[in-house]
PDB file of C-alpha atoms in Angstrom:
ATOM      1  CA  MET D   1     167.026  83.763  90.085  1.00  0.00           C
ATOM      2  CA  ILE D   2     163.425  84.027  91.251  1.00  0.00           C
ATOM      3  CA  PRO D   3     162.687  84.431  94.976  1.00  0.00           C
ATOM      4  CA  PRO D   4     160.822  81.644  96.789  1.00  0.00           C
ATOM      5  CA  ARG D   5     157.097  82.041  97.469  1.00  0.00           C
ATOM      6  CA  PHE D   6     156.065  84.440 100.233  1.00  0.00           C
ATOM      7  CA  GLU D   7     152.953  86.076 101.632  1.00  0.00           C
ATOM      8  CA  TYR D   8     152.691  89.840 101.210  1.00  0.00           C
ATOM      9  CA  HIS D   9     151.386  92.176 103.945  1.00  0.00           C
ATOM     10  CA  ALA D  10     150.879  95.959 103.729  1.00  0.00           C
ATOM     11  CA  PRO D  11     150.119  97.452 107.170  1.00  0.00           C
ATOM     12  CA  LYS D  12     148.853 101.040 107.377  1.00  0.00           C
ATOM     13  CA  SER D  13     150.342 101.878 110.803  1.00  0.00           C
ATOM     14  CA  VAL D  14     153.403 101.090 112.896  1.00  0.00           C
ATOM     15  CA  SER D  15     151.269  99.298 115.492  1.00  0.00           C
ATOM     16  CA  GLU D  16     149.824  97.071 112.777  1.00  0.00           C
ATOM     17  CA  ALA D  17     153.321  96.271 111.496  1.00  0.00           C
ATOM     18  CA  VAL D  18     154.507  95.431 115.024  1.00  0.00           C
ATOM     19  CA  ALA D  19     151.489  93.170 115.520  1.00  0.00           C
ATOM     20  CA  LEU D  20     152.290  91.325 112.287  1.00  0.00           C
ATOM     21  CA  LEU D  21     155.911  90.861 113.368  1.00  0.00           C
ATOM     22  CA  GLY D  22     154.722  89.418 116.672  1.00  0.00           C
ATOM     23  CA  GLU D  23     152.236  87.101 114.968  1.00  0.00           C
ATOM     24  CA  LEU D  24     154.534  85.877 112.180  1.00  0.00           C
ATOM     25  CA  GLY D  25     157.791  85.753 114.129  1.00  0.00           C
ATOM     26  CA  SER D  26     161.109  84.935 112.474  1.00  0.00           C
ATOM     27  CA  ASP D  27     159.374  83.899 109.242  1.00  0.00           C
ATOM     28  CA  ALA D  28     158.695  87.589 108.471  1.00  0.00           C
ATOM     29  CA  LYS D  29     160.908  90.383 107.131  1.00  0.00           C
ATOM     30  CA  LEU D  30     160.194  94.092 106.832  1.00  0.00           C
ATOM     31  CA  LEU D  31     160.356  95.550 103.326  1.00  0.00           C
ATOM     32  CA  ALA D  32     161.570  99.151 103.131  1.00  0.00           C
ATOM     33  CA  GLY D  33     163.339 100.245  99.921  1.00  0.00           C
ATOM     34  CA  GLY D  34     164.103  96.620  99.076  1.00  0.00           C
ATOM     35  CA  HIS D  35     167.552  97.205  97.579  1.00  0.00           C
ATOM     36  CA  SER D  36     169.240  94.964 100.136  1.00  0.00           C
ATOM     37  CA  LEU D  37     166.544  92.400 100.897  1.00  0.00           C
ATOM     38  CA  LEU D  38     165.218  91.632  97.406  1.00  0.00           C
ATOM     39  CA  PRO D  39     168.614  90.767  95.858  1.00  0.00           C
ATOM     40  CA  MET D  40     169.278  88.463  98.819  1.00  0.00           C
ATOM     41  CA  MET D  41     165.921  86.787  98.229  1.00  0.00           C
ATOM     42  CA  LYS D  42     166.656  86.317  94.531  1.00  0.00           C
ATOM     43  CA  LEU D  43     169.925  84.607  95.427  1.00  0.00           C
ATOM     44  CA  ARG D  44     168.114  82.520  98.095  1.00  0.00           C
ATOM     45  CA  PHE D  45     170.373  83.968 100.803  1.00  0.00           C
ATOM     46  CA  ALA D  46     167.143  85.100 102.496  1.00  0.00           C
ATOM     47  CA  GLU D  47     163.899  83.126 102.276  1.00  0.00           C
ATOM     48  CA  PRO D  48     161.240  84.861 104.403  1.00  0.00           C
ATOM     49  CA  ALA D  49     157.802  83.270 104.302  1.00  0.00           C
ATOM     50  CA  HIS D  50     156.222  86.714 104.833  1.00  0.00           C
ATOM     51  CA  LEU D  51     157.115  90.203 103.616  1.00  0.00           C
ATOM     52  CA  ILE D  52     155.720  93.141 105.586  1.00  0.00           C
ATOM     53  CA  ASP D  53     155.789  96.208 103.329  1.00  0.00           C
ATOM     54  CA  ILE D  54     155.993  99.358 105.483  1.00  0.00           C
ATOM     55  CA  ASN D  55     155.916 101.814 102.562  1.00  0.00           C
ATOM     56  CA  ARG D  56     152.249 102.616 103.195  1.00  0.00           C
ATOM     57  CA  ILE D  57     152.804 103.996 106.710  1.00  0.00           C
ATOM     58  CA  PRO D  58     152.861 107.800 106.346  1.00  0.00           C
ATOM     59  CA  GLU D  59     154.148 108.469 109.872  1.00  0.00           C
ATOM     60  CA  LEU D  60     157.457 106.831 108.937  1.00  0.00           C
ATOM     61  CA  ARG D  61     158.317 109.501 106.344  1.00  0.00           C
ATOM     62  CA  GLY D  62     159.365 113.112 106.566  1.00  0.00           C
ATOM     63  CA  ILE D  63     161.936 115.462 108.090  1.00  0.00           C
ATOM     64  CA  ARG D  64     161.130 117.970 110.816  1.00  0.00           C
ATOM     65  CA  ASP D  65     163.081 120.565 112.756  1.00  0.00           C
ATOM     66  CA  GLU D  66     162.767 120.374 116.542  1.00  0.00           C
ATOM     67  CA  GLY D  67     165.225 123.148 117.346  1.00  0.00           C
ATOM     68  CA  THR D  68     168.206 121.407 118.858  1.00  0.00           C
ATOM     69  CA  LYS D  69     167.650 118.277 116.785  1.00  0.00           C
ATOM     70  CA  VAL D  70     166.300 117.068 113.450  1.00  0.00           C
ATOM     71  CA  VAL D  71     163.878 114.129 113.337  1.00  0.00           C
ATOM     72  CA  ILE D  72     163.927 111.960 110.209  1.00  0.00           C
ATOM     73  CA  GLY D  73     161.322 109.305 109.506  1.00  0.00           C
ATOM     74  CA  ALA D  74     162.965 105.950 108.917  1.00  0.00           C
ATOM     75  CA  MET D  75     161.221 105.519 105.540  1.00  0.00           C
ATOM     76  CA  THR D  76     162.489 108.851 104.202  1.00  0.00           C
ATOM     77  CA  VAL D  77     164.279 108.239 100.894  1.00  0.00           C
ATOM     78  CA  GLU D  78     167.779 109.424 100.043  1.00  0.00           C
ATOM     79  CA  ASN D  79     166.594 111.998  97.489  1.00  0.00           C
ATOM     80  CA  ASP D  80     164.481 113.640 100.191  1.00  0.00           C
ATOM     81  CA  LEU D  81     167.572 113.914 102.391  1.00  0.00           C
ATOM     82  CA  ILE D  82     169.454 115.610  99.570  1.00  0.00           C
ATOM     83  CA  ALA D  83     166.652 118.109  98.882  1.00  0.00           C
ATOM     84  CA  SER D  84     165.746 118.908 102.495  1.00  0.00           C
ATOM     85  CA  PRO D  85     166.295 122.589 103.416  1.00  0.00           C
ATOM     86  CA  ILE D  86     166.184 121.566 107.085  1.00  0.00           C
ATOM     87  CA  LEU D  87     169.093 119.153 106.697  1.00  0.00           C
ATOM     88  CA  GLN D  88     170.986 121.555 104.453  1.00  0.00           C
ATOM     89  CA  ALA D  89     170.855 124.113 107.265  1.00  0.00           C
ATOM     90  CA  LYS D  90     171.176 121.829 110.303  1.00  0.00           C
ATOM     91  CA  VAL D  91     173.042 118.629 109.266  1.00  0.00           C
ATOM     92  CA  PRO D  92     174.508 119.235 105.788  1.00  0.00           C
ATOM     93  CA  LEU D  93     176.719 116.149 106.000  1.00  0.00           C
ATOM     94  CA  LEU D  94     173.676 113.935 105.384  1.00  0.00           C
ATOM     95  CA  CYS D  95     172.735 115.839 102.208  1.00  0.00           C
ATOM     96  CA  GLU D  96     176.265 115.680 100.834  1.00  0.00           C
ATOM     97  CA  ALA D  97     176.835 112.026 101.737  1.00  0.00           C
ATOM     98  CA  ALA D  98     173.516 110.884 100.239  1.00  0.00           C
ATOM     99  CA  LEU D  99     174.754 112.094  96.846  1.00  0.00           C
ATOM    100  CA  LEU D 100     177.478 109.430  97.061  1.00  0.00           C
ATOM    101  CA  ILE D 101     175.002 106.602  97.658  1.00  0.00           C
ATOM    102  CA  ALA D 102     174.213 104.450  94.611  1.00  0.00           C
ATOM    103  CA  ASP D 103     172.548 106.386  91.747  1.00  0.00           C
ATOM    104  CA  PRO D 104     169.473 108.630  91.324  1.00  0.00           C
ATOM    105  CA  GLN D 105     167.110 105.728  90.656  1.00  0.00           C
ATOM    106  CA  VAL D 106     168.161 103.895  93.794  1.00  0.00           C
ATOM    107  CA  ARG D 107     168.132 107.106  95.849  1.00  0.00           C
ATOM    108  CA  ASN D 108     164.508 107.655  94.837  1.00  0.00           C
ATOM    109  CA  ARG D 109     163.546 104.377  96.508  1.00  0.00           C
ATOM    110  CA  GLY D 110     166.207 103.529  99.092  1.00  0.00           C
ATOM    111  CA  THR D 111     165.467 104.681 102.657  1.00  0.00           C
ATOM    112  CA  ILE D 112     167.710 105.902 105.438  1.00  0.00           C
ATOM    113  CA  GLY D 113     166.129 103.514 107.954  1.00  0.00           C
ATOM    114  CA  GLY D 114     166.508 100.521 105.682  1.00  0.00           C
ATOM    115  CA  ASP D 115     170.163 101.349 105.102  1.00  0.00           C
ATOM    116  CA  ILE D 116     170.758 101.539 108.864  1.00  0.00           C
ATOM    117  CA  ALA D 117     168.628  98.604 110.023  1.00  0.00           C
ATOM    118  CA  HIS D 118     170.092  96.134 107.513  1.00  0.00           C
ATOM    119  CA  GLY D 119     173.430  96.205 109.341  1.00  0.00           C
ATOM    120  CA  ASP D 120     175.552  95.833 106.205  1.00  0.00           C
ATOM    121  CA  PRO D 121     179.107  97.157 106.817  1.00  0.00           C
ATOM    122  CA  GLY D 122     179.115  98.338 103.181  1.00  0.00           C
ATOM    123  CA  ASN D 123     176.165 100.682 103.737  1.00  0.00           C
ATOM    124  CA  ASP D 124     176.963 104.361 104.236  1.00  0.00           C
ATOM    125  CA  HIS D 125     174.515 105.544 106.902  1.00  0.00           C
ATOM    126  CA  PRO D 126     175.888 103.440 109.792  1.00  0.00           C
ATOM    127  CA  ALA D 127     179.221 105.293 109.880  1.00  0.00           C
ATOM    128  CA  LEU D 128     177.464 108.602 109.194  1.00  0.00           C
ATOM    129  CA  SER D 129     174.992 108.049 112.035  1.00  0.00           C
ATOM    130  CA  ILE D 130     177.848 107.339 114.452  1.00  0.00           C
ATOM    131  CA  VAL D 131     179.768 110.545 113.709  1.00  0.00           C
ATOM    132  CA  ILE D 132     176.662 112.766 113.867  1.00  0.00           C
ATOM    133  CA  ASP D 133     175.735 111.215 117.242  1.00  0.00           C
ATOM    134  CA  ALA D 134     172.363 110.008 115.965  1.00  0.00           C
ATOM    135  CA  SER D 135     169.913 107.889 117.931  1.00  0.00           C
ATOM    136  CA  PHE D 136     167.177 105.572 116.699  1.00  0.00           C
ATOM    137  CA  VAL D 137     163.596 105.264 117.899  1.00  0.00           C
ATOM    138  CA  LEU D 138     162.451 101.624 117.778  1.00  0.00           C
ATOM    139  CA  GLU D 139     158.891 100.459 118.380  1.00  0.00           C
ATOM    140  CA  GLY D 140     157.971  96.972 119.526  1.00  0.00           C
ATOM    141  CA  PRO D 141     155.181  95.241 121.451  1.00  0.00           C
ATOM    142  CA  ASN D 142     156.267  96.954 124.689  1.00  0.00           C
ATOM    143  CA  GLY D 143     156.287 100.450 123.220  1.00  0.00           C
ATOM    144  CA  ARG D 144     159.110 102.662 122.028  1.00  0.00           C
ATOM    145  CA  ARG D 145     162.748 102.824 123.062  1.00  0.00           C
ATOM    146  CA  THR D 146     165.648 104.988 121.890  1.00  0.00           C
ATOM    147  CA  VAL D 147     169.144 103.623 121.270  1.00  0.00           C
ATOM    148  CA  ALA D 148     172.349 105.416 120.286  1.00  0.00           C
ATOM    149  CA  ALA D 149     173.910 104.780 116.896  1.00  0.00           C
ATOM    150  CA  ASP D 150     177.271 104.221 118.565  1.00  0.00           C
ATOM    151  CA  GLY D 151     176.861 100.651 119.814  1.00  0.00           C
ATOM    152  CA  PHE D 152     173.812  99.817 117.676  1.00  0.00           C
ATOM    153  CA  PHE D 153     175.805  97.854 115.088  1.00  0.00           C
ATOM    154  CA  LEU D 154     176.928  94.497 116.457  1.00  0.00           C
ATOM    155  CA  GLY D 155     178.307  92.729 113.386  1.00  0.00           C
ATOM    156  CA  THR D 156     177.540  91.952 109.765  1.00  0.00           C
ATOM    157  CA  TYR D 157     173.725  92.119 109.420  1.00  0.00           C
ATOM    158  CA  MET D 158     173.474  92.247 113.230  1.00  0.00           C
ATOM    159  CA  THR D 159     172.087  95.226 115.160  1.00  0.00           C
ATOM    160  CA  LEU D 160     170.201  95.991 118.371  1.00  0.00           C
ATOM    161  CA  LEU D 161     166.924  96.044 116.423  1.00  0.00           C
ATOM    162  CA  GLU D 162     164.833  93.090 117.631  1.00  0.00           C
ATOM    163  CA  GLU D 163     162.853  90.863 115.274  1.00  0.00           C
ATOM    164  CA  ASN D 164     159.574  92.274 116.604  1.00  0.00           C
ATOM    165  CA  GLU D 165     160.583  95.949 116.328  1.00  0.00           C
ATOM    166  CA  VAL D 166     160.239  98.626 113.650  1.00  0.00           C
ATOM    167  CA  MET D 167     162.678 101.507 113.296  1.00  0.00           C
ATOM    168  CA  CYS D 168     160.509 104.633 113.342  1.00  0.00           C
ATOM    169  CA  GLU D 169     162.743 107.698 113.549  1.00  0.00           C
ATOM    170  CA  ILE D 170     166.339 108.873 113.416  1.00  0.00           C
ATOM    171  CA  HIS D 171     167.144 111.750 115.800  1.00  0.00           C
ATOM    172  CA  VAL D 172     170.142 113.908 114.907  1.00  0.00           C
ATOM    173  CA  PRO D 173     171.514 116.804 116.995  1.00  0.00           C
ATOM    174  CA  SER D 174     171.748 120.002 114.953  1.00  0.00           C
ATOM    175  CA  PHE D 175     175.338 120.930 114.115  1.00  0.00           C
ATOM    176  CA  ALA D 176     176.806 123.624 116.327  1.00  0.00           C
ATOM    177  CA  PRO D 177     178.002 126.767 114.507  1.00  0.00           C
ATOM    178  CA  GLY D 178     181.437 126.264 112.983  1.00  0.00           C
ATOM    179  CA  THR D 179     181.175 122.480 112.702  1.00  0.00           C
ATOM    180  CA  GLY D 180     183.296 120.903 109.995  1.00  0.00           C
ATOM    181  CA  TYR D 181     182.217 117.705 108.305  1.00  0.00           C
ATOM    182  CA  ALA D 182     183.107 115.336 105.464  1.00  0.00           C
ATOM    183  CA  TYR D 183     182.409 111.920 103.988  1.00  0.00           C
ATOM    184  CA  GLU D 184     185.099 110.548 101.696  1.00  0.00           C
ATOM    185  CA  LYS D 185     184.310 107.352  99.833  1.00  0.00           C
ATOM    186  CA  LEU D 186     186.452 105.363  97.432  1.00  0.00           C
ATOM    187  CA  LYS D 187     184.418 103.220  95.021  1.00  0.00           C
ATOM    188  CA  ARG D 188     185.115 101.455  91.755  1.00  0.00           C
ATOM    189  CA  LYS D 189     182.230 103.002  89.832  1.00  0.00           C
ATOM    190  CA  THR D 190     179.055 105.020  90.255  1.00  0.00           C
ATOM    191  CA  GLY D 191     176.527 103.084  92.306  1.00  0.00           C
ATOM    192  CA  ASP D 192     179.034 100.759  93.948  1.00  0.00           C
ATOM    193  CA  TRP D 193     179.557 100.205  97.648  1.00  0.00           C
ATOM    194  CA  ALA D 194     182.662 101.732  99.174  1.00  0.00           C
ATOM    195  CA  THR D 195     186.017 100.051  98.889  1.00  0.00           C
ATOM    196  CA  ALA D 196     186.666 102.168 101.977  1.00  0.00           C
ATOM    197  CA  GLY D 197     184.964 105.247 103.377  1.00  0.00           C
ATOM    198  CA  CYS D 198     185.444 107.697 106.220  1.00  0.00           C
ATOM    199  CA  ALA D 199     182.977 110.047 107.926  1.00  0.00           C
ATOM    200  CA  VAL D 200     184.189 112.915 110.116  1.00  0.00           C
ATOM    201  CA  VAL D 201     182.551 115.602 112.235  1.00  0.00           C
ATOM    202  CA  MET D 202     184.873 118.145 113.825  1.00  0.00           C
ATOM    203  CA  ARG D 203     184.965 121.408 115.764  1.00  0.00           C
ATOM    204  CA  LYS D 204     187.952 123.510 116.730  1.00  0.00           C
ATOM    205  CA  THR D 205     188.799 126.124 119.339  1.00  0.00           C
ATOM    206  CA  GLY D 206     191.456 128.502 118.118  1.00  0.00           C
ATOM    207  CA  ASP D 207     193.916 126.370 116.183  1.00  0.00           C
ATOM    208  CA  THR D 208     193.248 123.058 117.942  1.00  0.00           C
ATOM    209  CA  ILE D 209     190.603 120.370 117.608  1.00  0.00           C
ATOM    210  CA  SER D 210     188.068 120.460 120.446  1.00  0.00           C
ATOM    211  CA  HIS D 211     185.652 117.786 119.162  1.00  0.00           C
ATOM    212  CA  VAL D 212     186.055 115.051 116.583  1.00  0.00           C
ATOM    213  CA  ARG D 213     184.369 111.818 115.597  1.00  0.00           C
ATOM    214  CA  VAL D 214     185.793 109.430 113.004  1.00  0.00           C
ATOM    215  CA  ALA D 215     184.002 106.363 111.613  1.00  0.00           C
ATOM    216  CA  LEU D 216     184.816 104.000 108.755  1.00  0.00           C
ATOM    217  CA  THR D 217     182.704 102.215 106.154  1.00  0.00           C
ATOM    218  CA  ASN D 218     183.283  98.684 104.820  1.00  0.00           C
ATOM    219  CA  VAL D 219     186.628  97.925 106.450  1.00  0.00           C
ATOM    220  CA  ALA D 220     185.367  95.809 109.364  1.00  0.00           C
ATOM    221  CA  PRO D 221     182.426  93.488 110.095  1.00  0.00           C
ATOM    222  CA  THR D 222     180.427  96.600 110.993  1.00  0.00           C
ATOM    223  CA  ALA D 223     180.733 100.389 110.793  1.00  0.00           C
ATOM    224  CA  LEU D 224     183.783 101.245 112.848  1.00  0.00           C
ATOM    225  CA  ARG D 225     184.236 104.222 115.169  1.00  0.00           C
ATOM    226  CA  VAL D 226     187.971 104.848 115.577  1.00  0.00           C
ATOM    227  CA  GLN D 227     188.376 106.317 119.035  1.00  0.00           C
ATOM    228  CA  ALA D 228     192.157 105.948 118.894  1.00  0.00           C
ATOM    229  CA  ALA D 229     192.208 108.301 115.899  1.00  0.00           C
ATOM    230  CA  GLU D 230     189.994 110.742 117.776  1.00  0.00           C
ATOM    231  CA  ALA D 231     192.326 110.640 120.782  1.00  0.00           C
ATOM    232  CA  ALA D 232     195.313 111.400 118.548  1.00  0.00           C
ATOM    233  CA  LEU D 233     193.561 114.539 117.283  1.00  0.00           C
ATOM    234  CA  LEU D 234     191.860 116.057 120.324  1.00  0.00           C
ATOM    235  CA  GLY D 235     193.627 119.147 121.622  1.00  0.00           C
ATOM    236  CA  GLN D 236     195.962 119.159 118.623  1.00  0.00           C
ATOM    237  CA  PRO D 237     196.180 121.226 115.438  1.00  0.00           C
ATOM    238  CA  LEU D 238     195.599 119.402 112.170  1.00  0.00           C
ATOM    239  CA  ASN D 239     198.944 119.026 110.438  1.00  0.00           C
ATOM    240  CA  ALA D 240     200.920 116.352 108.650  1.00  0.00           C
ATOM    241  CA  ALA D 241     201.911 114.646 111.890  1.00  0.00           C
ATOM    242  CA  THR D 242     198.419 114.497 113.422  1.00  0.00           C
ATOM    243  CA  LEU D 243     196.911 113.447 110.088  1.00  0.00           C
ATOM    244  CA  GLN D 244     199.360 110.562 109.899  1.00  0.00           C
ATOM    245  CA  ALA D 245     198.746 109.585 113.527  1.00  0.00           C
ATOM    246  CA  ALA D 246     194.998 109.450 112.913  1.00  0.00           C
ATOM    247  CA  ALA D 247     195.441 107.467 109.700  1.00  0.00           C
ATOM    248  CA  ASP D 248     197.773 105.016 111.456  1.00  0.00           C
ATOM    249  CA  ALA D 249     195.221 104.518 114.247  1.00  0.00           C
ATOM    250  CA  ALA D 250     192.486 103.903 111.692  1.00  0.00           C
ATOM    251  CA  THR D 251     194.437 101.352 109.675  1.00  0.00           C
ATOM    252  CA  ALA D 252     195.385  99.529 112.874  1.00  0.00           C
ATOM    253  CA  ALA D 253     191.677  99.179 113.707  1.00  0.00           C
ATOM    254  CA  CYS D 254     190.654  97.866 110.283  1.00  0.00           C
ATOM    255  CA  ASP D 255     189.566  94.274 109.788  1.00  0.00           C
ATOM    256  CA  PRO D 256     188.235  94.182 106.210  1.00  0.00           C
ATOM    257  CA  ALA D 257     187.031  91.187 104.243  1.00  0.00           C
ATOM    258  CA  GLU D 258     188.745  90.507 100.934  1.00  0.00           C
ATOM    259  CA  ASP D 259     186.327  90.850  98.021  1.00  0.00           C
ATOM    260  CA  LEU D 260     186.096  92.117  94.429  1.00  0.00           C
ATOM    261  CA  ARG D 261     186.815  95.663  95.664  1.00  0.00           C
ATOM    262  CA  GLY D 262     190.249  94.751  96.945  1.00  0.00           C
ATOM    263  CA  ASP D 263     192.357  92.570  99.176  1.00  0.00           C
ATOM    264  CA  ILE D 264     192.872  93.198 102.876  1.00  0.00           C
ATOM    265  CA  GLU D 265     196.086  95.190 102.429  1.00  0.00           C
ATOM    266  CA  TYR D 266     194.631  97.474  99.752  1.00  0.00           C
ATOM    267  CA  LYS D 267     191.366  98.171 101.581  1.00  0.00           C
ATOM    268  CA  THR D 268     193.243  98.909 104.802  1.00  0.00           C
ATOM    269  CA  ALA D 269     195.595 101.319 103.037  1.00  0.00           C
ATOM    270  CA  MET D 270     192.667 103.059 101.342  1.00  0.00           C
ATOM    271  CA  ALA D 271     190.941 103.488 104.690  1.00  0.00           C
ATOM    272  CA  GLY D 272     193.968 105.469 105.867  1.00  0.00           C
ATOM    273  CA  GLN D 273     193.800 107.660 102.782  1.00  0.00           C
ATOM    274  CA  MET D 274     190.068 108.302 103.227  1.00  0.00           C
ATOM    275  CA  VAL D 275     190.733 109.327 106.849  1.00  0.00           C
ATOM    276  CA  LYS D 276     193.297 111.901 105.719  1.00  0.00           C
ATOM    277  CA  ARG D 277     190.976 113.289 103.031  1.00  0.00           C
ATOM    278  CA  ALA D 278     187.942 113.492 105.317  1.00  0.00           C
ATOM    279  CA  LEU D 279     189.852 115.120 108.164  1.00  0.00           C
ATOM    280  CA  SER D 280     191.418 117.689 105.843  1.00  0.00           C
ATOM    281  CA  LYS D 281     188.064 118.619 104.336  1.00  0.00           C
ATOM    282  CA  ALA D 282     186.330 118.790 107.709  1.00  0.00           C
ATOM    283  CA  TRP D 283     189.124 120.997 109.110  1.00  0.00           C
ATOM    284  CA  SER D 284     188.818 123.379 106.155  1.00  0.00           C
ATOM    285  CA  ARG D 285     185.115 123.806 106.927  1.00  0.00           C
ATOM    286  CA  CYS D 286     185.566 124.591 110.615  1.00  0.00           C
ATOM    287  CA  SER D 287     185.193 128.217 111.593  1.00  0.00           C
TER     288      SER D 287
END
């Protein structure tokens, strides 16, 4: 199908984009990579009267090292995450996980901020941002504010981002030495969304887990942090019993929607398997 008519705007700064959002109100949508919004417009699921293209705002792109944290511009594309020597050294999970997102053509256009701000439970960066303890810098008419990833996602296509705000930056704490990490994603084919996915960040002291975060992709109305699984692991070694306890906690928390990728029972079971795989890989990387 062909999208309905809309007016096109191309601001050159964040302040200009915020002003347009304030002027145009709910009739306007921001255009980042476009891989989520444009298909919805073609299907008439979204019919904005105005598109505000933020691709021409240079301050929204780039990756920089600030010592204890890495700052990523919201309009940074997936291929730039993969190639970044800063992320490879400081937060390698993002480089590895980006390789599992869509295909090279999409990764050359799709942005990390667009993936997060859209609020789609099938997108990969929401769960990833939760386990890496990321925070988001949002700019609106009253200036900038910073919100944590954990708690940012409210429901399907619902986040804390207000209609008159632009996501500017993603702040990520640098991994501590010895951090283990993994993102395991089951999908039907290259380029597809996850049937179920699991992101893990872990540290250990001796032979026991001293820090762990577990989050799931596409098995609930939003990215799902599984604190019950974390509680089952903290202070414990990783073995068959603790793996099963974490997987059981994760499947109990799942609330997936049935779709072409599987029914509720299958997607829930696969979430448990992805938890086991991600935890095992993360544990093997701890030192």
